[in-house]
Amino acid sequence: MMNLGPQSQKWLKELEIHTEEDLRKHDILDVYLELKARHPQKTTLMMLWALQGALLDMNCIYLPAEIKDQLKKELAERK
């Protein structure tokens, strides 16, 4: 999956997410929060951007600010 290196993919496999199709079956905020709970020191917002970028098939560094802001807003509402 785009944006997700070997370590990130290993963590996703812990959640039974092996493919982009698997990822699409989940809410990425739920996935991010679970990864953050399991790996709190290493899971940053960059992981959330990478997950969203993977779903949009785009490099996460080009993820529009509006999308990042919306994700941060939704994340804040869940905490």
Coordinates of N, CA and C in Angstrom, one line a residue:
M1 N 0.8 -1.2 0.0 CA 0.0 0.0 0.0 C 0.9 1.2 0.0
M2 N 0.5 2.2 -0.8 CA 1.2 3.5 -0.8 C 1.4 4.1 0.5
N3 N 2.5 4.7 0.8 CA 2.8 5.4 2.0 C 3.2 4.6 3.2
L4 N 2.9 3.3 3.1 CA 3.1 2.4 4.3 C 4.3 1.5 4.1
G5 N 5.3 1.8 4.9 CA 6.5 1.0 4.9 C 6.4 -0.3 5.6
P6 N 7.5 -1.1 5.7 CA 7.4 -2.4 6.3 C 6.9 -2.4 7.7
Q7 N 7.4 -1.5 8.6 CA 6.9 -1.4 10.0 C 5.4 -1.1 10.1
S8 N 5.0 -0.2 9.3 CA 3.6 0.2 9.3 C 2.7 -1.0 8.8
Q9 N 3.2 -1.7 7.8 CA 2.4 -2.8 7.3 C 2.4 -4.0 8.3
K10 N 3.5 -4.1 9.1 CA 3.6 -5.1 10.1 C 2.5 -4.8 11.2
W11 N 2.4 -3.6 11.6 CA 1.4 -3.2 12.6 C 0.0 -3.4 12.1
L12 N -0.2 -3.1 10.8 CA -1.5 -3.3 10.2 C -1.9 -4.8 10.2
K13 N -0.9 -5.6 9.9 CA -1.2 -7.0 9.9 C -1.6 -7.5 11.3
E14 N -1.1 -6.9 12.4 CA -1.6 -7.2 13.7 C -3.1 -7.0 13.8
L15 N -3.6 -6.1 13.0 CA -5.1 -5.8 13.0 C -5.8 -6.5 11.9
E16 N -5.1 -7.5 11.3 CA -5.7 -8.3 10.2 C -6.0 -7.4 9.0
I17 N -5.2 -6.4 8.8 CA -5.3 -5.5 7.6 C -4.0 -5.8 6.8
H18 N -4.2 -6.5 5.7 CA -3.1 -6.9 4.8 C -3.1 -6.2 3.4
T19 N -4.3 -5.7 3.0 CA -4.4 -5.1 1.7 C -5.1 -3.8 1.8
E20 N -5.1 -3.1 0.7 CA -5.9 -1.8 0.6 C -7.4 -2.2 0.8
E21 N -7.8 -3.3 0.2 CA -9.2 -3.7 0.4 C -9.6 -3.9 1.8
D22 N -8.7 -4.5 2.6 CA -8.9 -4.7 4.0 C -9.0 -3.4 4.7
L23 N -8.1 -2.5 4.3 CA -8.1 -1.1 5.0 C -9.5 -0.4 4.7
R24 N -10.0 -0.6 3.5 CA -11.2 0.1 3.1 C -12.4 -0.4 3.9
K25 N -12.3 -1.6 4.5 CA -13.4 -2.1 5.3 C -13.4 -1.5 6.7
H26 N -12.5 -0.7 7.0 CA -12.4 -0.1 8.4 C -12.4 1.4 8.3
D27 N -12.8 2.0 9.4 CA -12.7 3.5 9.5 C -11.3 3.8 9.9
I28 N -10.6 4.6 9.1 CA -9.2 4.8 9.3 C -8.9 5.5 10.6
L29 N -9.8 6.2 11.2 CA -9.6 6.8 12.5 C -9.6 5.7 13.5
D30 N -10.5 4.7 13.4 CA -10.4 3.6 14.3 C -9.1 2.8 14.2
V31 N -8.6 2.6 13.0 CA -7.4 2.0 12.7 C -6.2 2.8 13.4
Y32 N -6.2 4.1 13.1 CA -5.2 4.9 13.7 C -5.2 4.9 15.2
L33 N -6.4 5.0 15.8 CA -6.5 4.9 17.3 C -6.0 3.6 17.9
E34 N -6.3 2.5 17.2 CA -5.8 1.2 17.7 C -4.3 1.1 17.6
L35 N -3.8 1.6 16.5 CA -2.3 1.6 16.3 C -1.7 2.5 17.4
K36 N -2.3 3.6 17.7 CA -1.8 4.6 18.7 C -1.8 3.9 20.1
A37 N -2.9 3.1 20.3 CA -3.0 2.4 21.6 C -1.9 1.4 21.7
R38 N -1.6 0.7 20.6 CA -0.6 -0.4 20.7 C 0.8 0.1 20.6
H39 N 1.0 1.2 19.9 CA 2.4 1.7 19.7 C 2.4 3.2 19.9
P40 N 2.1 3.6 21.2 CA 1.9 5.1 21.4 C 3.1 6.0 21.2
Q41 N 4.3 5.5 21.4 CA 5.4 6.4 21.2 C 5.8 6.5 19.7
K42 N 5.4 5.6 18.9 CA 5.8 5.6 17.5 C 4.7 6.0 16.5
T43 N 3.5 6.0 16.9 CA 2.4 6.3 16.0 C 2.0 7.8 16.1
T44 N 2.3 8.5 15.0 CA 2.1 9.9 15.0 C 1.0 10.3 14.0
L45 N 0.6 11.5 13.9 CA -0.4 11.9 12.9 C 0.1 11.5 11.4
M46 N 1.4 11.4 11.2 CA 1.9 11.0 9.9 C 1.3 9.7 9.5
M47 N 1.0 8.8 10.5 CA 0.4 7.5 10.2 C -1.0 7.7 9.7
L48 N -1.7 8.6 10.3 CA -3.1 8.9 9.9 C -3.1 9.5 8.4
W49 N -2.1 10.4 8.2 CA -2.0 10.9 6.8 C -1.7 9.8 5.8
A50 N -0.8 8.9 6.2 CA -0.4 7.8 5.4 C -1.6 6.9 5.1
L51 N -2.4 6.6 6.1 CA -3.6 5.7 5.8 C -4.5 6.4 4.9
Q52 N -4.8 7.7 5.1 CA -5.7 8.4 4.2 C -5.1 8.5 2.8
G53 N -3.8 8.7 2.7 CA -3.2 8.7 1.4 C -3.3 7.4 0.7
A54 N -3.1 6.3 1.4 CA -3.2 5.0 0.8 C -4.6 4.8 0.2
L55 N -5.6 5.3 0.9 CA -7.0 5.1 0.4 C -7.2 6.0 -0.8
L56 N -6.6 7.1 -0.9 CA -6.7 8.0 -2.0 C -5.7 7.8 -3.1
D57 N -4.8 6.8 -2.9 CA -3.8 6.5 -3.8 C -2.9 7.7 -4.2
M58 N -2.5 8.4 -3.1 CA -1.7 9.6 -3.3 C -0.6 9.6 -2.2
N59 N 0.5 10.2 -2.5 CA 1.6 10.4 -1.6 C 1.0 11.3 -0.5
C60 N 1.2 10.9 0.8 CA 0.6 11.6 1.9 C 1.2 13.0 2.1
I61 N 2.3 13.3 1.5 CA 2.9 14.6 1.7 C 2.1 15.6 0.8
Y62 N 1.3 15.1 -0.1 CA 0.5 16.0 -0.9 C -1.0 16.0 -0.5
L63 N -1.3 15.4 0.6 CA -2.6 15.4 1.2 C -3.1 16.8 1.4
P64 N -4.2 17.2 0.9 CA -4.6 18.6 1.1 C -4.8 19.0 2.5
A65 N -4.5 20.2 2.9 CA -4.7 20.7 4.3 C -6.2 20.5 4.7
E66 N -7.1 20.7 3.8 CA -8.5 20.5 4.2 C -8.8 19.1 4.7
I67 N -8.2 18.1 4.1 CA -8.4 16.7 4.5 C -7.8 16.5 5.9
K68 N -6.5 17.0 6.0 CA -5.8 16.8 7.3 C -6.6 17.5 8.4
D69 N -7.1 18.7 8.1 CA -7.9 19.4 9.2 C -9.1 18.7 9.5
Q70 N -9.8 18.1 8.5 CA -11.0 17.4 8.8 C -10.7 16.1 9.7
L71 N -9.7 15.4 9.3 CA -9.3 14.3 10.1 C -8.9 14.6 11.5
K72 N -8.2 15.7 11.7 CA -7.8 16.2 13.1 C -9.1 16.6 13.8
K73 N -10.0 17.2 13.2 CA -11.3 17.5 13.8 C -12.0 16.3 14.3
E74 N -12.2 15.3 13.4 CA -12.9 14.1 13.7 C -12.1 13.3 14.8
L75 N -10.8 13.3 14.8 CA -10.0 12.7 15.8 C -10.2 13.3 17.2
A76 N -10.3 14.7 17.2 CA -10.5 15.4 18.5 C -11.9 15.1 19.0
E77 N -12.9 14.9 18.2 CA -14.2 14.6 18.6 C -14.3 13.2 19.2
R78 N -13.4 12.3 18.9 CA -13.4 10.9 19.4 C -12.6 10.7 20.7
K79 N -11.8 11.7 21.0 CA -11.0 11.6 22.2 C -11.7 12.0 23.4

